[in-house]
Structure formats: C-alpha cells, structure tokens
Amino acid sequence: MFKAIRGLFSPDMAIDLGTANTLIFVRNKGIVLNEPSVVAMKVKDNTIMALGAKARTMLGRTPEAINVVRPMKDGQIADFRATTVMLRHFIEKSIGGNFFTRSPRVLICMPCQSTEVEKKAITDTVSGAGAREVFLIEEPLAAAVGADLNIQEPHGTMVVDIGGGTSDIAIMALSGVVVSESVRIGGDELNNSVVQYVRQKEGCVIGETTAEQIKIKIGTAMAVNDVEELTVVGHDLALGVPRTFTLTSDNMVDALSTATAKIIEPVKSALQRCPPELASDIANSGIMLTGGGALLNGLDELMKLETGLPVMVAQDPLGCVVKGCGKILDMDYMEHLLM
C-alpha cells in the first residue's frame, strides 16, 4: 500500500543514509549535509566522541580505548545505537535550532528488495533520531529522478546505483520498478579487493582508507593506454616494518576484476528478466550509472562491453540519490513512488 502525502503533509527533508556517506536534502535549501557515516566511541562506556568527517580521520589511528565504527553495513543498519545518535546529530546540524521545536518528516532511501524487518529497522531508527514521520523510497527510483531520467512515461529506463555497501539495479516504467536486483557488493568490496591484492602481491597490509585512496587515484576496471603509478606505504608482514612499494593501474585491473564482475552479473540477470518491450527501450536509451562506484574509471566501458548496451555515468553520481529525493519532495505523484 502507498501512503499518500501532499501539501502540508509532505516530508521536510530527504536522507540518503549510505554505508559510506550520509547526505541530507532540506526543502527549499537543497543539499545541506554530506558527511561520512562514521562514529567514534569510547570503549569503556560507549560515549560518543566524534561523528562524520572528524570520526573518519580517526579510522585506523585510535588507541584501544577508542572504537571507530561504521554503523551501516551493506546498506543496512549494523549498529542501531550508533546510527540513531549519528542521524540525530546530522538532522540537528541540518535544521539548526528548529530541531527541538519541529521534528521533521523524513523521506529516506532503501535498497531494492529490502525485507519488512529491514524497513521497520530503518523506520524505527530514523524515528528515534527525531523524525516525526518516516517515508521510504527505493534508491534506484530516487537515483533515476536525480539523473534527470523521465520515469513517469511508459518508456523503460534502467539505473545501476553502486553505493558503498550495495549495488541496486532497476528497470523502471510508469513511476515504478518492473525488474530489480540488489547485491551487497559496492565500494567497500572494491576497497577490500585492493587490500587483499596488496597483501598477496606485496606481502604488505594496508588500511581501508589507504585502499580507498589507491582506488580513487589509479583504480580502473579496464586497462588504459597511459599506465599510472602510485607509491604506497604498507606494513610488511615478514619484516614487521613499514615498506614503500609501487602499484600501477594495470595492477588495479587484476585487483578489481572479481568485484566488478560481481557488480555486472546482476545487471545481466535483470536484463534477462526484462519484458521484451522494455528491453527494446533500454537497447536505445542504455544504462545509467549512479552512486560513488560509478566513478571507477572504465566501469562504464566494461559494462558496455559485457552487455552490448550504451552505458552512461550520471553528471553527479554521488549526489544523484539525495538530489532525486529532493525533487520527489515536490512531485504531485510522490505517493506512487513510496515503498
């Protein structure tokens, strides 16, 4: 069943609660917050020490008395208390002094194929963070609107939203999802692939933050003509001391090949289940990539090669979901998009 909301009963803000980052869009203001989904706590009593960007700088650098956690894992809540505290802080930061006098109505995104238990978990957590009312929407729908795709027409559109913990694939028409796939593979899996590759090839251990920087700077899904190099410092497993070594973009093709294959496989699966008429539409319009994972160099070309379809990267892949939610807040047909 859809929950109709119009006029005074429409949400005040939209939240893209991601595994890697949380973005908040406030009505009439736009995107007001973009912070890492990270919380630093004291081990002794779980007192919150830092949130967001400040907490992220502590990753891999804390003494035993401090625990830095990412409360979201694979697109779902892994630590309810930390998520609630983090969201309350982010919401208060977004709407300032109005927080204690006006609890906002919140539109929040969820991965495709989320279970009723997962939906209830996110609803209860956002309510616990101060929301007066919570509305849910599937991430690919929001991403499609944020990428300026027309999802209201009978013409088929396809979006692949690659987040930090999940990749959501959806074929849409008439403001609804016709075929969807959701896999718990995303930017974190790409980072882990880099960590494992360095461990096996160089015999060194690197942290998650270092792996992400390697991915951003020289990561690629396909071989490139101009090979790039990057000097990296890791902890040598044999010697037990820091050691400097060099990685190339060609190394990254090998490191990331398994993870990129896991992202492309459900795309093929969704296409196989696509109704013939919509398949014809997508053959012409192609696939739109959104989410932070869409920024991986060569991923669009690899997906084009594997599917035989045109593949485009959204203009602002990182902000597509929350921008789409912002646009949806003012849409008259919004009730048709809710979970």
Coordinates of N, CA, C and O in Angstrom, one line a residue, residues 119-249:
K119 N 12.9 -2.7 6.7 CA 12.2 -1.5 6.6 C 11.8 -0.9 7.9 O 11.9 0.3 8.2
K120 N 11.3 -1.9 8.8 CA 10.9 -1.4 10.1 C 12.2 -0.9 10.9 O 12.1 0.0 11.7
A121 N 13.3 -1.6 10.7 CA 14.5 -1.2 11.4 C 14.9 0.2 11.1 O 15.2 1.0 12.0
I122 N 14.9 0.6 9.8 CA 15.3 1.9 9.4 C 14.2 2.9 9.8 O 14.6 4.0 10.3
T123 N 12.9 2.6 9.8 CA 11.9 3.5 10.2 C 12.0 3.8 11.7 O 11.9 4.9 12.1
D124 N 12.2 2.7 12.5 CA 12.4 2.9 14.0 C 13.6 3.8 14.3 O 13.6 4.6 15.2
T125 N 14.7 3.5 13.6 CA 15.9 4.2 13.8 C 15.8 5.7 13.5 O 16.2 6.6 14.3
V126 N 15.2 6.0 12.4 CA 15.0 7.4 12.0 C 14.0 8.1 12.9 O 14.2 9.3 13.3
S127 N 13.0 7.4 13.3 CA 12.1 8.0 14.3 C 12.8 8.3 15.6 O 12.6 9.3 16.3
G128 N 13.6 7.3 16.0 CA 14.4 7.5 17.3 C 15.4 8.7 17.2 O 15.8 9.2 18.2
A129 N 15.7 9.0 16.0 CA 16.7 10.1 15.8 C 16.0 11.5 15.8 O 16.6 12.5 15.6
G130 N 14.6 11.5 15.9 CA 13.9 12.7 16.0 C 12.9 13.0 14.9 O 12.2 14.0 14.9
A131 N 12.7 12.1 13.9 CA 11.7 12.3 12.9 C 10.3 12.1 13.4 O 10.1 11.1 14.1
R132 N 9.4 12.9 12.9 CA 8.0 12.8 13.3 C 7.3 11.8 12.5 O 6.5 11.0 13.0
E133 N 7.7 11.6 11.3 CA 7.1 10.6 10.4 C 8.2 10.2 9.3 O 9.0 11.1 8.9
V134 N 8.2 9.0 9.0 CA 9.2 8.5 8.1 C 8.5 7.8 6.8 O 7.6 7.0 6.9
F135 N 9.0 8.2 5.6 CA 8.6 7.6 4.4 C 9.8 7.0 3.7 O 10.9 7.5 3.7
L136 N 9.5 5.8 3.1 CA 10.6 5.1 2.4 C 10.5 5.1 0.9 O 9.3 5.0 0.4
I137 N 11.6 5.1 0.2 CA 11.6 5.0 -1.2 C 12.8 4.2 -1.7 O 13.8 4.2 -1.0
E138 N 12.6 3.5 -2.8 CA 13.7 2.6 -3.3 C 14.8 3.5 -3.9 O 14.5 4.5 -4.7
E139 N 16.0 3.2 -3.7 CA 17.1 4.1 -4.1 C 17.2 4.3 -5.6 O 17.4 5.4 -6.1
P140 N 17.0 3.2 -6.4 CA 17.1 3.4 -7.9 C 16.1 4.4 -8.4 O 16.4 5.2 -9.4
L141 N 14.9 4.5 -7.8 CA 13.9 5.4 -8.3 C 14.4 6.9 -8.0 O 14.3 7.7 -8.9
A142 N 14.9 7.1 -6.8 CA 15.4 8.4 -6.5 C 16.6 8.7 -7.4 O 16.8 9.9 -7.8
A143 N 17.5 7.7 -7.6 CA 18.7 8.0 -8.4 C 18.3 8.3 -9.8 O 18.9 9.2 -10.5
A144 N 17.2 7.7 -10.4 CA 16.8 8.0 -11.7 C 16.3 9.4 -11.8 O 16.6 10.1 -12.8
V145 N 15.5 9.8 -10.8 CA 15.0 11.2 -10.8 C 16.2 12.2 -10.7 O 16.2 13.2 -11.4
G146 N 17.1 11.9 -9.9 CA 18.3 12.7 -9.7 C 19.2 12.8 -10.9 O 19.9 13.8 -11.1
A147 N 19.1 11.8 -11.8 CA 19.9 11.8 -13.0 C 19.1 12.3 -14.2 O 19.5 12.2 -15.3
D148 N 17.9 12.9 -13.9 CA 17.1 13.6 -14.8 C 16.5 12.6 -15.9 O 16.2 13.0 -17.0
L149 N 16.2 11.4 -15.4 CA 15.5 10.4 -16.3 C 14.0 10.6 -16.1 O 13.6 10.8 -15.0
N150 N 13.3 10.4 -17.1 CA 11.8 10.5 -17.0 C 11.2 9.1 -16.7 O 11.1 8.3 -17.6
I151 N 10.9 8.9 -15.4 CA 10.4 7.6 -15.0 C 8.8 7.5 -15.1 O 8.3 6.5 -14.7
Q152 N 8.2 8.6 -15.4 CA 6.7 8.7 -15.4 C 6.1 8.1 -16.7 O 5.0 7.6 -16.7
E153 N 6.9 8.1 -17.8 CA 6.3 7.6 -19.1 C 6.4 6.1 -19.2 O 7.1 5.4 -18.4
P154 N 5.7 5.5 -20.1 CA 5.7 4.0 -20.3 C 7.0 3.6 -20.9 O 7.3 2.4 -21.0
H155 N 7.9 4.5 -21.3 CA 9.2 4.2 -21.9 C 10.1 3.6 -20.7 O 10.2 4.2 -19.7
G156 N 10.8 2.5 -21.0 CA 11.6 1.9 -20.0 C 13.0 2.6 -19.8 O 13.6 3.1 -20.7
T157 N 13.4 2.7 -18.5 CA 14.7 3.2 -18.2 C 15.4 2.3 -17.2 O 14.7 1.5 -16.5
M158 N 16.7 2.3 -17.2 CA 17.5 1.4 -16.4 C 18.6 2.1 -15.6 O 19.3 2.9 -16.2
V159 N 18.6 1.9 -14.3 CA 19.6 2.5 -13.5 C 20.4 1.5 -12.7 O 19.8 0.5 -12.2
V160 N 21.7 1.7 -12.6 CA 22.6 0.8 -11.7 C 23.2 1.8 -10.7 O 24.0 2.6 -11.1
D161 N 22.7 1.7 -9.5 CA 23.2 2.6 -8.4 C 24.2 1.8 -7.6 O 23.8 0.9 -6.8
I162 N 25.5 2.2 -7.6 CA 26.5 1.5 -6.9 C 27.0 2.3 -5.7 O 27.7 3.3 -5.8
G163 N 26.5 1.9 -4.6 CA 26.9 2.6 -3.3 C 28.1 2.0 -2.6 O 28.8 1.1 -3.2
G164 N 28.2 2.3 -1.4 CA 29.4 1.8 -0.6 C 29.2 0.3 -0.2 O 30.1 -0.4 -0.3
G165 N 27.9 -0.1 0.1 CA 27.7 -1.4 0.6 C 26.9 -2.3 -0.4 O 26.9 -3.5 -0.3
T166 N 26.0 -1.6 -1.2 CA 25.2 -2.4 -2.1 C 25.2 -1.8 -3.5 O 25.5 -0.6 -3.7
S167 N 24.8 -2.6 -4.4 CA 24.5 -2.2 -5.8 C 23.1 -2.5 -6.1 O 22.7 -3.7 -6.0
D168 N 22.3 -1.5 -6.5 CA 20.9 -1.7 -6.8 C 20.7 -1.5 -8.3 O 21.1 -0.5 -8.8
I169 N 20.0 -2.5 -8.9 CA 19.8 -2.4 -10.4 C 18.3 -2.4 -10.5 O 17.6 -3.2 -9.9
A170 N 17.7 -1.5 -11.3 CA 16.3 -1.4 -11.5 C 16.0 -1.0 -12.9 O 16.6 -0.1 -13.5
I171 N 15.0 -1.7 -13.5 CA 14.4 -1.3 -14.8 C 13.0 -0.7 -14.4 O 12.2 -1.4 -13.8
M172 N 12.7 0.5 -14.9 CA 11.6 1.2 -14.4 C 10.7 1.7 -15.6 O 11.2 1.9 -16.7
A173 N 9.4 1.9 -15.3 CA 8.5 2.5 -16.2 C 7.3 2.9 -15.5 O 6.9 2.2 -14.5
L174 N 6.6 3.9 -15.9 CA 5.4 4.4 -15.3 C 5.5 4.6 -13.8 O 4.7 4.2 -13.0
S175 N 6.6 5.2 -13.4 CA 6.9 5.6 -12.0 C 7.0 4.4 -11.0 O 6.8 4.5 -9.8
G176 N 7.3 3.2 -11.6 CA 7.5 2.0 -10.7 C 8.6 1.2 -11.2 O 9.1 1.3 -12.4
V177 N 9.1 0.3 -10.3 CA 10.1 -0.7 -10.7 C 9.5 -1.9 -11.2 O 8.7 -2.6 -10.6
V178 N 9.9 -2.3 -12.4 CA 9.4 -3.5 -13.1 C 10.3 -4.7 -12.8 O 9.8 -5.8 -12.5
V179 N 11.6 -4.5 -12.9 CA 12.6 -5.6 -12.6 C 13.6 -5.0 -11.7 O 14.1 -3.9 -11.9
S180 N 14.0 -5.7 -10.6 CA 15.1 -5.2 -9.8 C 16.0 -6.3 -9.3 O 15.6 -7.4 -9.2
E181 N 17.2 -5.9 -9.0 CA 18.2 -6.8 -8.4 C 19.0 -5.9 -7.4 O 19.2 -4.7 -7.6
S182 N 19.3 -6.6 -6.3 CA 20.1 -5.9 -5.2 C 21.2 -6.8 -4.7 O 20.8 -8.0 -4.3
V183 N 22.4 -6.4 -4.8 CA 23.5 -7.3 -4.3 C 24.4 -6.5 -3.3 O 24.5 -5.3 -3.5
R184 N 24.9 -7.2 -2.3 CA 25.7 -6.5 -1.3 C 27.1 -6.4 -1.7 O 28.0 -6.9 -1.1
I185 N 27.3 -5.8 -2.9 CA 28.6 -5.5 -3.4 C 28.7 -4.0 -3.8 O 27.7 -3.5 -4.5
G186 N 29.7 -3.3 -3.4 CA 29.8 -1.9 -3.8 C 31.2 -1.4 -3.5 O 32.2 -2.1 -3.7
G187 N 31.3 -0.2 -3.2 CA 32.6 0.5 -3.0 C 33.5 -0.2 -1.9 O 34.7 -0.3 -2.1
D188 N 32.8 -0.7 -0.9 CA 33.6 -1.4 0.2 C 34.2 -2.7 -0.3 O 35.4 -3.0 0.0
E189 N 33.5 -3.4 -1.2 CA 34.1 -4.6 -1.8 C 35.3 -4.3 -2.7 O 36.3 -5.0 -2.7
L190 N 35.2 -3.2 -3.4 CA 36.3 -2.8 -4.2 C 37.5 -2.4 -3.4 O 38.6 -2.8 -3.7
N191 N 37.3 -1.7 -2.2 CA 38.4 -1.4 -1.3 C 39.0 -2.7 -0.8 O 40.2 -2.8 -0.7
N192 N 38.2 -3.6 -0.4 CA 38.7 -4.9 0.2 C 39.5 -5.7 -0.8 O 40.4 -6.3 -0.5
S193 N 39.1 -5.6 -2.1 CA 39.8 -6.3 -3.2 C 41.2 -5.7 -3.3 O 42.2 -6.4 -3.5
V194 N 41.3 -4.4 -3.1 CA 42.7 -3.7 -3.2 C 43.5 -4.2 -2.0 O 44.7 -4.5 -2.1
V195 N 42.9 -4.3 -0.8 CA 43.6 -4.7 0.4 C 44.2 -6.1 0.2 O 45.3 -6.4 0.5
Q196 N 43.3 -7.0 -0.3 CA 43.7 -8.4 -0.5 C 44.8 -8.5 -1.5 O 45.7 -9.3 -1.4
Y197 N 44.7 -7.8 -2.6 CA 45.7 -7.8 -3.7 C 47.0 -7.4 -3.2 O 48.1 -8.0 -3.5
V198 N 47.1 -6.3 -2.4 CA 48.3 -5.8 -1.9 C 49.0 -6.8 -0.9 O 50.2 -7.1 -0.9
R199 N 48.1 -7.5 -0.1 CA 48.6 -8.5 0.8 C 49.2 -9.7 0.1 O 50.3 -10.2 0.5
Q200 N 48.6 -10.1 -1.0 CA 49.1 -11.3 -1.8 C 50.3 -10.9 -2.6 O 51.2 -11.7 -2.7
K201 N 50.2 -9.8 -3.3 CA 51.3 -9.4 -4.3 C 52.5 -8.8 -3.6 O 53.6 -9.2 -4.0
E202 N 52.3 -8.0 -2.6 CA 53.4 -7.3 -2.0 C 53.8 -7.8 -0.6 O 54.8 -7.4 -0.1
G203 N 52.9 -8.6 0.0 CA 53.1 -9.1 1.3 C 53.0 -8.0 2.3 O 53.7 -8.1 3.4
C204 N 52.2 -7.0 2.1 CA 52.0 -5.9 3.0 C 50.6 -5.7 3.3 O 49.7 -6.1 2.6
V205 N 50.3 -5.1 4.5 CA 49.0 -4.8 4.9 C 48.8 -3.3 4.8 O 49.6 -2.5 5.2
I206 N 47.6 -2.9 4.2 CA 47.3 -1.5 4.2 C 45.9 -1.4 4.8 O 45.1 -2.3 4.8
G207 N 45.6 -0.2 5.2 CA 44.3 0.1 5.8 C 43.2 0.4 4.8 O 43.5 0.6 3.6
E208 N 42.0 0.5 5.3 CA 40.8 0.7 4.4 C 40.9 2.1 3.8 O 40.6 2.3 2.6
T209 N 41.4 3.1 4.5 CA 41.5 4.5 4.0 C 42.5 4.5 2.9 O 42.3 5.1 1.8
T210 N 43.7 3.8 3.1 CA 44.7 3.8 2.0 C 44.2 3.1 0.8 O 44.4 3.5 -0.3
A211 N 43.5 2.0 1.0 CA 42.9 1.2 -0.2 C 42.0 2.1 -1.0 O 42.0 2.1 -2.2
E212 N 41.1 2.9 -0.3 CA 40.2 3.7 -1.0 C 40.9 4.8 -1.8 O 40.6 5.1 -2.9
Q213 N 42.0 5.4 -1.2 CA 42.8 6.4 -2.0 C 43.4 5.8 -3.2 O 43.5 6.4 -4.2
I214 N 43.9 4.5 -3.1 CA 44.5 3.8 -4.2 C 43.4 3.7 -5.3 O 43.7 3.9 -6.5
K215 N 42.3 3.2 -4.9 CA 41.2 3.0 -5.9 C 40.8 4.3 -6.6 O 40.6 4.3 -7.8
I216 N 40.7 5.4 -5.8 CA 40.4 6.7 -6.4 C 41.4 7.2 -7.4 O 41.1 7.7 -8.4
K217 N 42.7 7.1 -7.0 CA 43.8 7.7 -7.8 C 44.1 6.8 -9.0 O 44.4 7.4 -10.1
I218 N 44.2 5.5 -8.9 CA 44.7 4.7 -10.1 C 43.8 3.5 -10.3 O 44.0 2.8 -11.2
G219 N 42.7 3.4 -9.6 CA 41.8 2.3 -9.8 C 41.1 2.3 -11.2 O 40.7 3.4 -11.7
T220 N 41.0 1.2 -11.9 CA 40.4 1.1 -13.2 C 39.8 -0.3 -13.4 O 40.4 -1.3 -12.9
A221 N 38.7 -0.3 -14.1 CA 38.1 -1.6 -14.4 C 38.6 -2.2 -15.7 O 38.5 -3.4 -15.9
M222 N 39.2 -1.4 -16.5 CA 39.8 -1.9 -17.8 C 41.2 -1.3 -18.0 O 41.5 -0.2 -17.4
A223 N 42.0 -2.0 -18.7 CA 43.4 -1.5 -19.0 C 43.3 -0.2 -19.7 O 42.4 0.1 -20.6
V224 N 44.2 0.7 -19.4 CA 44.3 2.1 -20.0 C 45.6 2.2 -20.8 O 46.6 1.5 -20.5
N225 N 45.6 3.1 -21.8 CA 46.8 3.3 -22.6 C 47.9 3.9 -21.8 O 49.1 3.5 -21.9
D226 N 47.6 5.0 -21.0 CA 48.6 5.7 -20.2 C 48.6 5.1 -18.8 O 47.7 5.4 -18.0
V227 N 49.5 4.1 -18.6 CA 49.5 3.5 -17.3 C 50.0 4.4 -16.2 O 51.0 5.1 -16.3
E228 N 49.2 4.5 -15.1 CA 49.5 5.4 -14.0 C 50.2 4.6 -12.9 O 49.9 3.4 -12.7
E229 N 51.1 5.3 -12.1 CA 51.7 4.6 -11.0 C 51.5 5.4 -9.7 O 51.2 6.6 -9.7
L230 N 51.5 4.7 -8.6 CA 51.3 5.3 -7.3 C 52.2 4.7 -6.2 O 52.3 3.4 -6.1
T231 N 52.9 5.5 -5.5 CA 53.8 5.0 -4.4 C 52.9 4.8 -3.1 O 52.2 5.7 -2.7
V232 N 53.0 3.6 -2.5 CA 52.2 3.3 -1.4 C 53.1 2.8 -0.3 O 54.1 2.2 -0.5
V233 N 52.7 3.1 1.0 CA 53.4 2.6 2.2 C 52.5 1.6 2.9 O 51.4 2.0 3.2
G234 N 53.0 0.4 3.1 CA 52.3 -0.6 3.8 C 53.1 -1.2 4.9 O 54.3 -0.9 5.0
H235 N 52.5 -2.1 5.7 CA 53.2 -2.7 6.8 C 53.6 -4.1 6.3 O 52.8 -5.0 6.0
D236 N 54.9 -4.3 6.2 CA 55.5 -5.6 5.7 C 55.2 -6.7 6.7 O 55.6 -6.7 7.8
L237 N 54.5 -7.8 6.2 CA 54.1 -8.9 7.1 C 55.3 -9.7 7.5 O 55.4 -10.2 8.7
A238 N 56.3 -9.8 6.7 CA 57.5 -10.6 7.0 C 58.5 -9.9 7.9 O 59.0 -10.5 8.9
L239 N 58.7 -8.6 7.6 CA 59.7 -7.9 8.4 C 59.1 -7.1 9.6 O 59.8 -6.8 10.5
G240 N 57.8 -6.9 9.5 CA 57.1 -6.2 10.6 C 57.4 -4.7 10.7 O 57.3 -4.1 11.7
V241 N 57.8 -4.1 9.5 CA 58.1 -2.7 9.5 C 57.4 -2.1 8.3 O 57.1 -2.8 7.3
P242 N 57.3 -0.8 8.3 CA 56.7 -0.1 7.1 C 57.6 -0.3 5.9 O 58.8 -0.3 6.0
R243 N 57.0 -0.5 4.7 CA 57.7 -0.6 3.4 C 57.0 0.1 2.3 O 55.8 0.1 2.2
T244 N 57.8 0.8 1.5 CA 57.3 1.5 0.3 C 57.3 0.6 -0.9 O 58.3 -0.1 -1.2
F245 N 56.3 0.6 -1.7 CA 56.2 -0.1 -3.0 C 55.4 0.7 -4.0 O 54.7 1.7 -3.6
T246 N 55.4 0.2 -5.2 CA 54.6 0.9 -6.3 C 53.6 0.1 -6.9 O 53.8 -1.1 -7.1
L247 N 52.4 0.6 -7.1 CA 51.3 0.0 -7.7 C 51.0 0.7 -9.0 O 51.2 1.9 -9.1
T248 N 50.4 0.0 -10.0 CA 50.1 0.6 -11.3 C 48.6 0.4 -11.6 O 47.9 -0.4 -10.9
S249 N 48.1 1.2 -12.5 CA 46.7 1.0 -12.9 C 46.4 -0.4 -13.5 O 45.3 -1.0 -13.3

